[in-house]
Coordinates of C-alpha atoms in Angstrom, one line a residue:
Chain A
M1 CA -47.7 99.4 -61.8
L2 CA -47.0 100.0 -58.3
G3 CA -50.5 98.5 -57.7
S4 CA -49.6 95.2 -59.8
I5 CA -46.5 94.7 -57.7
R6 CA -48.3 95.1 -54.7
D7 CA -51.1 92.6 -56.1
L8 CA -48.3 90.1 -56.9
A9 CA -46.4 90.1 -53.9
P10 CA -48.3 87.5 -51.7
I11 CA -47.7 84.9 -54.7
I12 CA -44.5 85.7 -54.7
A13 CA -43.8 85.5 -50.8
V14 CA -46.1 82.2 -50.4
I15 CA -43.8 80.5 -53.3
V16 CA -40.4 81.6 -51.9
F17 CA -41.1 80.8 -48.1
F18 CA -42.7 77.5 -49.3
Q19 CA -39.7 76.3 -51.4
L20 CA -37.2 77.6 -49.0
V21 CA -38.6 77.1 -45.6
I22 CA -40.6 73.7 -45.6
I23 CA -39.5 72.3 -48.9
Q24 CA -35.8 73.3 -48.5
Q25 CA -34.9 73.0 -51.9
P26 CA -33.1 76.0 -54.0
L27 CA -35.5 77.6 -56.4
P28 CA -35.3 76.0 -60.2
N29 CA -34.5 78.5 -62.9
V30 CA -34.3 81.7 -60.8
L31 CA -33.9 83.6 -64.3
E32 CA -37.0 82.2 -66.3
L33 CA -39.0 82.9 -63.0
L34 CA -38.1 86.3 -62.7
V35 CA -38.5 87.0 -66.4
G36 CA -42.0 85.3 -65.9
V37 CA -42.8 87.2 -62.9
L38 CA -42.2 90.6 -65.0
F39 CA -44.4 89.4 -67.7
V40 CA -47.2 89.1 -65.2
L41 CA -46.5 92.8 -63.7
L42 CA -46.4 94.1 -67.2
G43 CA -49.6 92.0 -68.2
L44 CA -51.7 93.1 -65.3
T45 CA -51.2 96.5 -65.5
F46 CA -51.7 96.8 -69.3
F47 CA -54.9 94.7 -68.7
I48 CA -56.4 97.2 -65.6
H49 CA -55.4 100.0 -68.0
G50 CA -57.4 98.7 -71.2
L51 CA -60.4 97.5 -68.6
E52 CA -60.9 101.2 -67.8
Q53 CA -60.3 102.5 -71.4
G54 CA -62.0 99.8 -73.3
L55 CA -64.1 97.1 -71.7
F56 CA -65.8 99.3 -69.1
P57 CA -67.0 102.2 -71.4
I58 CA -68.3 99.6 -74.0
G59 CA -70.2 97.8 -71.5
E60 CA -72.1 101.0 -70.2
T61 CA -72.5 102.8 -73.5
M62 CA -74.4 99.7 -75.1
A63 CA -76.6 99.0 -72.0
H64 CA -77.5 102.7 -71.9
A65 CA -78.4 102.6 -75.9
F66 CA -80.4 99.5 -75.2
A67 CA -82.3 101.2 -72.0
K68 CA -82.7 104.4 -74.8
K69 CA -83.8 102.6 -77.2
G70 CA -86.4 100.4 -75.3
S71 CA -86.3 97.3 -77.1
V72 CA -86.3 94.4 -74.5
F73 CA -86.3 91.5 -77.2
W74 CA -82.9 92.9 -78.7
L75 CA -81.7 93.6 -75.4
L76 CA -82.4 89.8 -74.3
V77 CA -81.0 88.8 -77.7
F78 CA -77.8 90.5 -76.8
A79 CA -77.6 89.2 -73.2
F80 CA -78.1 85.4 -74.7
A81 CA -75.5 86.0 -77.4
L82 CA -72.9 87.5 -74.8
G83 CA -73.4 84.8 -72.5
F84 CA -73.5 81.8 -75.3
G85 CA -70.8 83.5 -77.1
T86 CA -68.4 83.9 -74.5
T87 CA -68.6 80.7 -73.0
V88 CA -68.5 78.3 -75.9
A89 CA -64.7 79.7 -76.3
E90 CA -63.6 79.9 -72.9
P91 CA -60.5 78.2 -72.6
A92 CA -61.0 77.0 -69.0
L93 CA -64.7 75.3 -69.7
I94 CA -62.7 73.2 -73.1
A95 CA -60.3 71.9 -70.6
V96 CA -63.0 70.7 -68.1
A97 CA -65.1 69.4 -70.4
A98 CA -62.1 67.1 -71.8
E99 CA -61.5 65.9 -68.1
A100 CA -65.1 65.2 -68.0
A101 CA -65.0 62.9 -71.0
E102 CA -62.0 61.3 -69.4
V103 CA -64.1 60.5 -66.2
A104 CA -67.1 59.7 -68.2
A105 CA -65.2 56.8 -70.2
S106 CA -63.1 55.3 -67.6
G107 CA -66.4 55.0 -65.6
N108 CA -67.6 53.0 -68.8
M109 CA -70.6 55.4 -68.8
I110 CA -69.5 56.3 -73.0
A111 CA -67.2 54.2 -75.1
A112 CA -63.8 54.9 -74.5
D113 CA -62.3 56.1 -77.9
E114 CA -61.7 59.0 -79.3
A115 CA -65.1 60.1 -81.3
A116 CA -67.1 59.4 -78.2
K117 CA -65.3 61.2 -75.9
A118 CA -65.0 64.2 -78.3
S119 CA -69.0 64.3 -79.1
Y120 CA -69.4 64.3 -75.3
A121 CA -66.8 67.1 -74.4
S122 CA -68.4 69.2 -77.1
G123 CA -71.9 68.4 -76.0
L124 CA -71.3 69.5 -72.6
R125 CA -69.6 72.7 -73.7
F126 CA -72.5 73.8 -75.6
T127 CA -74.9 72.8 -72.9
V128 CA -72.8 74.9 -70.6
A129 CA -72.8 77.7 -73.1
L130 CA -76.3 77.5 -73.5
S131 CA -76.9 77.7 -69.6
V132 CA -74.7 81.1 -69.3
G133 CA -76.6 82.4 -72.5
L134 CA -79.8 81.5 -70.5
A135 CA -78.8 83.1 -67.2
I136 CA -77.8 86.2 -68.5
V137 CA -81.0 86.5 -69.9
L138 CA -82.6 85.4 -66.7
G139 CA -80.5 88.2 -65.1
V140 CA -81.0 91.4 -67.4
F141 CA -84.8 90.5 -67.1
R142 CA -84.6 90.4 -63.4
I143 CA -83.1 93.9 -63.7
L144 CA -85.8 94.9 -65.7
K145 CA -88.3 93.9 -63.1
G146 CA -86.5 94.6 -60.1
W147 CA -86.6 91.0 -58.9
P148 CA -84.8 90.8 -55.7
I149 CA -81.7 88.2 -56.4
Q150 CA -81.8 86.0 -53.3
Y151 CA -85.2 84.4 -54.5
L152 CA -83.7 83.6 -57.9
I153 CA -80.5 82.2 -56.1
I154 CA -82.1 80.4 -53.0
G155 CA -84.4 78.7 -55.7
G156 CA -81.7 77.8 -58.0
Y157 CA -79.6 76.3 -54.8
V158 CA -82.6 73.9 -53.7
L159 CA -82.8 72.9 -57.6
V160 CA -79.0 72.1 -57.5
V161 CA -79.8 70.0 -54.4
I162 CA -82.8 68.1 -55.7
L163 CA -80.6 67.3 -59.1
T164 CA -77.9 66.2 -56.8
L165 CA -79.9 63.7 -55.3
F166 CA -80.7 62.1 -58.9
A167 CA -77.3 62.8 -61.1
P168 CA -74.8 60.3 -61.4
V169 CA -72.1 60.7 -58.7
E170 CA -69.2 60.8 -61.4
I171 CA -70.6 64.1 -62.8
I172 CA -71.4 65.7 -59.5
G173 CA -67.8 67.1 -58.7
I174 CA -67.6 68.4 -62.3
A175 CA -70.7 70.1 -62.4
Y176 CA -70.0 71.8 -59.5
D177 CA -66.7 73.0 -61.1
S178 CA -68.4 74.1 -64.2
G179 CA -70.0 76.7 -62.3
G180 CA -66.8 78.3 -61.4
V181 CA -65.1 78.3 -64.9
T182 CA -67.7 79.9 -67.0
T183 CA -66.9 83.5 -66.4
S184 CA -63.6 84.7 -68.0
T185 CA -61.5 87.5 -67.4
I186 CA -62.9 89.5 -70.6
T187 CA -66.2 88.4 -69.7
V188 CA -66.5 89.4 -66.2
P189 CA -66.0 93.2 -66.7
L190 CA -68.3 93.4 -70.0
V191 CA -70.8 91.6 -67.9
T192 CA -70.5 93.8 -64.9
A193 CA -70.4 96.8 -67.0
L194 CA -73.8 95.8 -68.5
G195 CA -75.8 95.2 -65.6
V196 CA -74.7 98.2 -63.6
G197 CA -75.1 100.3 -66.6
L198 CA -78.5 99.0 -67.1
A199 CA -79.5 99.5 -63.5
S200 CA -78.4 103.0 -63.7
S201 CA -80.2 104.2 -66.6
I202 CA -83.4 102.6 -65.5
K203 CA -85.4 105.0 -63.5
G204 CA -86.2 103.1 -60.1
R205 CA -83.1 100.4 -59.9
N206 CA -80.5 100.8 -57.9
P207 CA -77.2 100.2 -59.4
M208 CA -75.5 98.4 -56.3
I209 CA -78.5 96.4 -55.9
D210 CA -79.7 95.5 -59.3
G211 CA -76.8 96.1 -61.2
F212 CA -74.6 93.1 -59.9
G213 CA -75.9 89.3 -59.9
L214 CA -75.4 88.4 -63.4
I215 CA -72.3 86.5 -62.6
A216 CA -73.8 84.7 -59.9
L217 CA -76.6 83.5 -62.1
A218 CA -74.3 82.8 -64.6
S219 CA -72.3 80.5 -62.1
L220 CA -75.4 78.4 -60.6
T221 CA -77.2 77.8 -64.1
P222 CA -74.1 75.6 -65.6
M223 CA -74.4 73.6 -62.2
M224 CA -77.7 72.5 -63.0
F225 CA -77.6 71.8 -66.9
V226 CA -74.6 69.6 -66.4
M227 CA -76.1 67.5 -64.3
V228 CA -79.5 67.2 -66.3
Y229 CA -76.9 66.5 -69.1
G230 CA -75.1 63.9 -67.2
M231 CA -78.4 62.2 -66.4
V232 CA -79.5 62.1 -69.8
M233 CA -76.7 61.2 -71.3
L234 CA -75.1 58.7 -69.1
Chain B
M1 CA -34.6 79.8 -71.7
N2 CA -34.2 82.0 -75.3
L3 CA -35.4 85.1 -76.7
L4 CA -36.6 83.1 -79.6
T5 CA -38.5 80.7 -77.7
I6 CA -40.2 83.6 -75.4
L7 CA -41.4 85.5 -78.4
T8 CA -42.8 82.2 -80.3
N9 CA -44.6 81.9 -77.0
L10 CA -45.7 85.4 -76.7
A11 CA -46.9 85.5 -80.7
Q12 CA -48.9 82.2 -79.8
T13 CA -50.8 83.4 -76.5
M14 CA -51.6 86.7 -78.4
L15 CA -53.1 84.3 -81.0
S16 CA -55.3 82.3 -78.7
T17 CA -56.1 85.6 -76.8
V18 CA -57.6 87.5 -80.1
T19 CA -59.1 84.4 -80.9
D20 CA -61.1 84.6 -77.7
V21 CA -61.9 88.0 -78.0
I22 CA -63.2 87.8 -81.6
P23 CA -66.5 86.5 -80.8
I24 CA -67.0 88.9 -78.0
A25 CA -66.2 91.8 -80.3
V26 CA -68.3 90.2 -83.0
I27 CA -71.4 90.3 -80.8
I28 CA -70.5 94.0 -79.4
F29 CA -70.0 95.5 -82.7
G30 CA -72.4 93.6 -84.5
F31 CA -75.3 94.5 -81.9
Q32 CA -74.1 98.1 -82.0
F33 CA -74.1 98.7 -85.9
A34 CA -77.3 96.4 -86.8
V35 CA -79.3 97.2 -83.5
I36 CA -78.3 100.2 -81.7
R37 CA -77.3 101.9 -84.9
Q38 CA -75.5 104.8 -83.2
P39 CA -71.7 105.7 -83.3
V40 CA -69.9 104.6 -80.1
P41 CA -68.8 107.3 -78.2
N42 CA -64.7 107.7 -77.9
I43 CA -64.4 104.6 -80.6
G44 CA -60.6 105.3 -80.6
K45 CA -60.2 105.1 -77.0
V46 CA -62.2 101.7 -76.8
L47 CA -60.4 100.4 -79.4
T48 CA -57.3 101.0 -77.8
G49 CA -58.5 99.8 -74.5
F50 CA -59.2 96.5 -76.4
V51 CA -55.8 96.4 -77.6
W52 CA -54.5 97.0 -74.0
V53 CA -56.8 94.2 -72.7
V54 CA -55.3 91.6 -75.3
V55 CA -51.8 92.7 -74.9
G56 CA -51.8 92.7 -71.0
L57 CA -53.5 89.6 -71.2
T58 CA -51.1 87.8 -73.3
F59 CA -48.1 88.9 -71.0
F60 CA -49.8 88.1 -68.0
L61 CA -50.5 84.4 -69.5
V62 CA -47.3 83.8 -70.8
G63 CA -45.8 85.0 -67.8
L64 CA -48.0 82.4 -65.3
E65 CA -46.8 79.8 -68.1
R66 CA -43.2 80.3 -67.6
A67 CA -43.0 81.3 -64.0
L68 CA -45.8 80.7 -61.6
F69 CA -47.7 77.7 -63.0
P70 CA -44.6 75.0 -63.2
L71 CA -43.4 76.2 -60.0
G72 CA -47.0 76.0 -58.4
K73 CA -47.4 72.6 -59.5
L74 CA -44.1 71.1 -58.6
M75 CA -44.5 72.5 -54.9
A76 CA -48.0 70.4 -55.1
Q77 CA -46.4 67.5 -56.1
Q78 CA -43.4 68.2 -53.5
L79 CA -46.0 68.8 -50.3
T80 CA -48.4 66.2 -51.1
D81 CA -45.6 63.5 -51.5
P82 CA -46.2 61.0 -48.9
V83 CA -42.3 61.0 -48.6
F84 CA -42.6 64.4 -47.7
I85 CA -45.4 64.5 -45.3
A86 CA -44.1 61.3 -43.3
G87 CA -40.5 63.2 -42.7
G88 CA -37.2 62.0 -43.8
E89 CA -37.3 59.1 -41.6
A90 CA -39.9 57.2 -43.5
L91 CA -37.9 57.2 -46.4
N92 CA -36.6 53.7 -46.2
A93 CA -40.2 52.7 -45.5
V94 CA -42.2 51.2 -48.2
K95 CA -44.3 53.6 -49.9
Q96 CA -47.5 51.3 -49.4
A97 CA -46.6 50.8 -45.9
I98 CA -47.0 54.8 -44.7
T99 CA -50.3 55.2 -43.2
L100 CA -51.1 58.7 -43.1
S101 CA -53.9 60.3 -41.0
W102 CA -55.9 63.8 -42.4
Q103 CA -53.6 65.5 -39.4
D104 CA -50.3 64.9 -41.2
Y105 CA -51.2 66.9 -44.0
G106 CA -50.9 70.1 -42.1
W107 CA -48.5 71.7 -44.5
V108 CA -50.8 71.0 -47.2
Y109 CA -53.5 72.9 -45.8
L110 CA -51.5 76.1 -45.1
F111 CA -50.1 75.8 -48.6
A112 CA -53.7 75.6 -49.8
F113 CA -54.8 78.7 -47.6
L114 CA -52.0 80.7 -48.5
I115 CA -52.3 80.1 -52.3
G116 CA -55.8 80.8 -52.4
F117 CA -55.5 84.0 -50.9
S118 CA -52.2 85.1 -52.8
T119 CA -53.6 84.0 -56.4
T120 CA -56.9 85.6 -55.3
I121 CA -55.7 89.3 -54.5
A122 CA -53.9 89.0 -58.1
E123 CA -56.9 87.6 -59.9
P124 CA -57.7 90.1 -63.0
S125 CA -61.8 89.6 -62.8
L126 CA -61.9 90.3 -59.3
I127 CA -59.9 93.5 -59.5
A128 CA -62.2 94.5 -62.5
V129 CA -65.2 94.0 -59.9
A130 CA -63.8 95.4 -57.2
I131 CA -63.3 98.7 -58.9
K132 CA -67.0 98.9 -60.4
A133 CA -68.6 98.2 -56.9
N134 CA -66.2 100.8 -55.8
Q135 CA -67.1 103.3 -58.2
V136 CA -71.1 102.3 -57.9
S137 CA -71.3 102.4 -54.0
G138 CA -69.6 105.7 -54.2
G139 CA -66.7 104.3 -52.2
A140 CA -68.4 102.8 -49.4
I141 CA -67.2 99.5 -50.4
G142 CA -63.4 99.7 -50.4
I143 CA -61.6 98.1 -53.1
W144 CA -59.3 96.3 -50.9
G145 CA -62.0 95.3 -48.4
L146 CA -63.7 93.4 -50.8
R147 CA -60.6 91.8 -52.3
I148 CA -59.6 90.6 -49.0
S149 CA -62.7 89.4 -47.8
V150 CA -62.9 87.3 -51.4
A151 CA -59.4 86.2 -51.2
L152 CA -60.1 84.8 -47.2
G153 CA -63.3 83.2 -48.6
V154 CA -61.3 81.2 -51.5
A155 CA -58.6 80.5 -49.2
I156 CA -60.8 78.8 -46.4
G157 CA -62.7 77.3 -49.1
I158 CA -59.5 75.9 -50.6
S159 CA -57.8 74.2 -47.3
L160 CA -61.2 72.9 -46.6
G161 CA -61.7 71.3 -49.5
C162 CA -58.1 69.7 -49.7
Y163 CA -59.3 68.0 -46.1
R164 CA -61.9 66.6 -48.3
I165 CA -60.1 65.2 -50.7
V166 CA -57.6 63.9 -48.0
V167 CA -60.7 62.1 -45.7
G168 CA -62.8 61.3 -48.9
D169 CA -66.1 62.6 -47.8
P170 CA -68.7 63.2 -50.4
I171 CA -68.4 66.8 -51.6
H172 CA -72.5 67.5 -52.0
W173 CA -72.7 67.5 -48.3
Y174 CA -70.0 70.2 -47.8
I175 CA -71.9 72.1 -50.6
I176 CA -75.4 71.8 -49.3
A177 CA -73.9 72.9 -46.0
G178 CA -72.5 75.6 -47.3
Y179 CA -75.6 76.6 -49.1
V180 CA -78.0 76.5 -46.1
V181 CA -75.2 79.1 -44.5
V182 CA -75.3 81.3 -47.4
V183 CA -79.3 81.4 -47.0
I184 CA -79.1 81.9 -43.4
Q185 CA -76.5 84.6 -44.0
T186 CA -78.7 86.4 -46.8
L187 CA -81.6 86.9 -44.5
F188 CA -79.4 89.1 -42.1
A189 CA -76.9 90.7 -44.4
P190 CA -77.0 94.1 -45.3
K191 CA -79.3 94.4 -48.8
L192 CA -76.9 96.0 -50.4
I193 CA -74.2 93.8 -50.4
I194 CA -76.2 90.8 -51.5
P195 CA -75.9 90.5 -55.1
L196 CA -72.2 91.7 -54.9
A197 CA -71.7 88.7 -52.7
Y198 CA -73.4 86.3 -55.1
D199 CA -71.0 87.6 -57.8
S200 CA -68.0 87.2 -55.8
G201 CA -68.4 83.5 -56.0
G202 CA -68.0 83.5 -59.7
V203 CA -65.5 85.6 -60.1
T204 CA -62.6 84.7 -58.2
T205 CA -61.9 81.6 -60.2
S206 CA -60.6 82.2 -63.4
T207 CA -57.1 82.9 -64.8
V208 CA -54.8 82.6 -62.1
T209 CA -56.6 80.4 -59.8
V210 CA -58.2 77.7 -61.7
P211 CA -54.8 76.3 -62.9
L212 CA -52.9 76.4 -59.7
V213 CA -55.8 74.8 -57.5
A214 CA -56.7 72.0 -60.0
A215 CA -52.9 71.3 -60.1
L216 CA -53.4 71.1 -56.4
G217 CA -56.4 68.8 -56.3
L218 CA -55.2 66.3 -58.8
G219 CA -52.0 66.0 -57.0
L220 CA -53.4 65.3 -53.9
A221 CA -56.2 62.8 -55.4
E222 CA -53.2 61.1 -56.7
T223 CA -50.9 60.4 -54.3
V224 CA -53.7 60.2 -51.0
P225 CA -54.1 56.2 -51.0
G226 CA -57.8 55.3 -52.3
R227 CA -58.9 58.7 -54.2
S228 CA -59.1 58.8 -57.7
P229 CA -58.0 61.8 -59.2
L230 CA -60.9 62.1 -61.8
I231 CA -63.5 61.8 -58.9
D232 CA -62.2 63.4 -56.1
G233 CA -59.5 65.7 -57.8
F234 CA -62.5 67.7 -58.7
G235 CA -64.7 70.4 -56.8
L236 CA -61.9 72.5 -55.2
I237 CA -63.1 75.3 -57.5
A238 CA -66.5 74.7 -56.2
F239 CA -65.4 75.5 -52.7
A240 CA -63.4 78.4 -53.8
S241 CA -66.9 79.9 -55.5
L242 CA -68.8 79.0 -52.4
F243 CA -67.0 80.4 -49.6
P244 CA -66.4 84.2 -51.1
M245 CA -70.0 84.5 -50.5
M246 CA -70.1 83.7 -47.2
S247 CA -66.7 85.8 -46.4
V248 CA -68.0 89.1 -48.3
M249 CA -71.5 88.8 -46.4
A250 CA -69.5 88.4 -43.2
Y251 CA -67.5 91.0 -43.9
A252 CA -70.4 93.4 -44.6
Q253 CA -72.2 92.1 -41.3
L254 CA -69.2 92.8 -39.5
S255 CA -68.8 96.3 -40.8
Q256 CA -72.4 97.1 -40.0
W257 CA -71.8 96.0 -36.5
Y258 CA -69.1 97.7 -36.3
A259 CA -70.6 101.1 -37.3
Q260 CA -73.5 100.3 -34.9
R261 CA -71.4 99.8 -32.0
K262 CA -69.4 102.8 -32.8
R263 CA -72.1 105.1 -33.4
P264 CA -73.6 105.3 -29.7
E265 CA -69.9 105.8 -28.6
A266 CA -69.4 109.0 -31.0
A267 CA -72.6 110.7 -29.8
Q268 CA -71.7 110.2 -26.4
S269 CA -68.1 112.0 -27.0

């Protein structure tokens, strides 16, 4: 609880400072604001507690169980399901996909009616979810093999740059953003625990070097896939 | 504000959080029972943990929605308003007649910097990764060291992103230049930090940061003459994902350099 207060203090300070000193207007709805801040505090405290009790342990036990079972096939299926399943339901992605459909419609790239926009947006969501699923599969495979992450990431960057040259201008901003929005609050702890758990239960892998990096891949592949989607659809 | 609306608000958010968690729970327990076929150790504790996560996220989101987001959006609007930027004396001038150069947006950049920094400090995903990194590195990577360097990266990224919206440069030159810097840094950064630094790019932008930053970007793109919110409003999140990679590697490089510089001194005394 004390920790949560310390986490939130900067936000409050910035808002109060700007509102009173720069914009020089009184804070609207002070009471509502206080209740909201109290909720955020409680929420952060409960979330961190639950993280350490539930999400971290289950992620690691599953990683250990898969490593012991030795079935690479099922591990990769699990990795894909986790990436795809959590991304397709991600609220931030749903919001970005809807915005992207607006952009495409206003640029006369797709028909401006609701049906065309909806199908464009859901196509985009499935594209991103597919790319995150594949990214987690690739990342888990990398942990098994012990490849250094930087070659994958740099290779990915080169692809992103090449695709940028060919993708329609309207999709580029959205494609770049969709890399950032794919990994949600519940997915991140689970995926991190999975990676670290795997790396620490396989001989010869260092959890620090090999365990991290799954999220980085999950942020990179959506950029490529969305640009390709933009090129194919538009 | 009354109790009833808060309660319905809480109930709705709880429902949508549960819907978000259901696919994850189905995948986890499906694989646990069908493939691994072993009981989960401390199943009771894990399930209570899930309940805490859902309850925590619910309160967190409702609190954000009721208090911080509306205020953040309002402030983004007020700060990007040409009338505010040009100062009180321009109030009488016709809005279209005000010509602003990028220097006039100083407060916007400062606001972007501070809001980027402070929202990242409160970001639950980053806290999770920092706790894990601290455990795995045996304390070598401090929770606060990581969180502050990521937050600095986001802060710099978002203020630069705002500058880009104001001047209207194409986004890909910035991103590509950023990639080049990341690649160069990768060659020199301590090996241990590289995967973590790459991950920090992805974790920074979620629950807290995305809505506030998106509001800022759209607000700017709407009010700066000649910018289209649909094309120029995007891209801030990409900046916020790129810069933490650099700042985390820079943090590791600095602490390595500092440790190397200190060692000979310690040996002498």
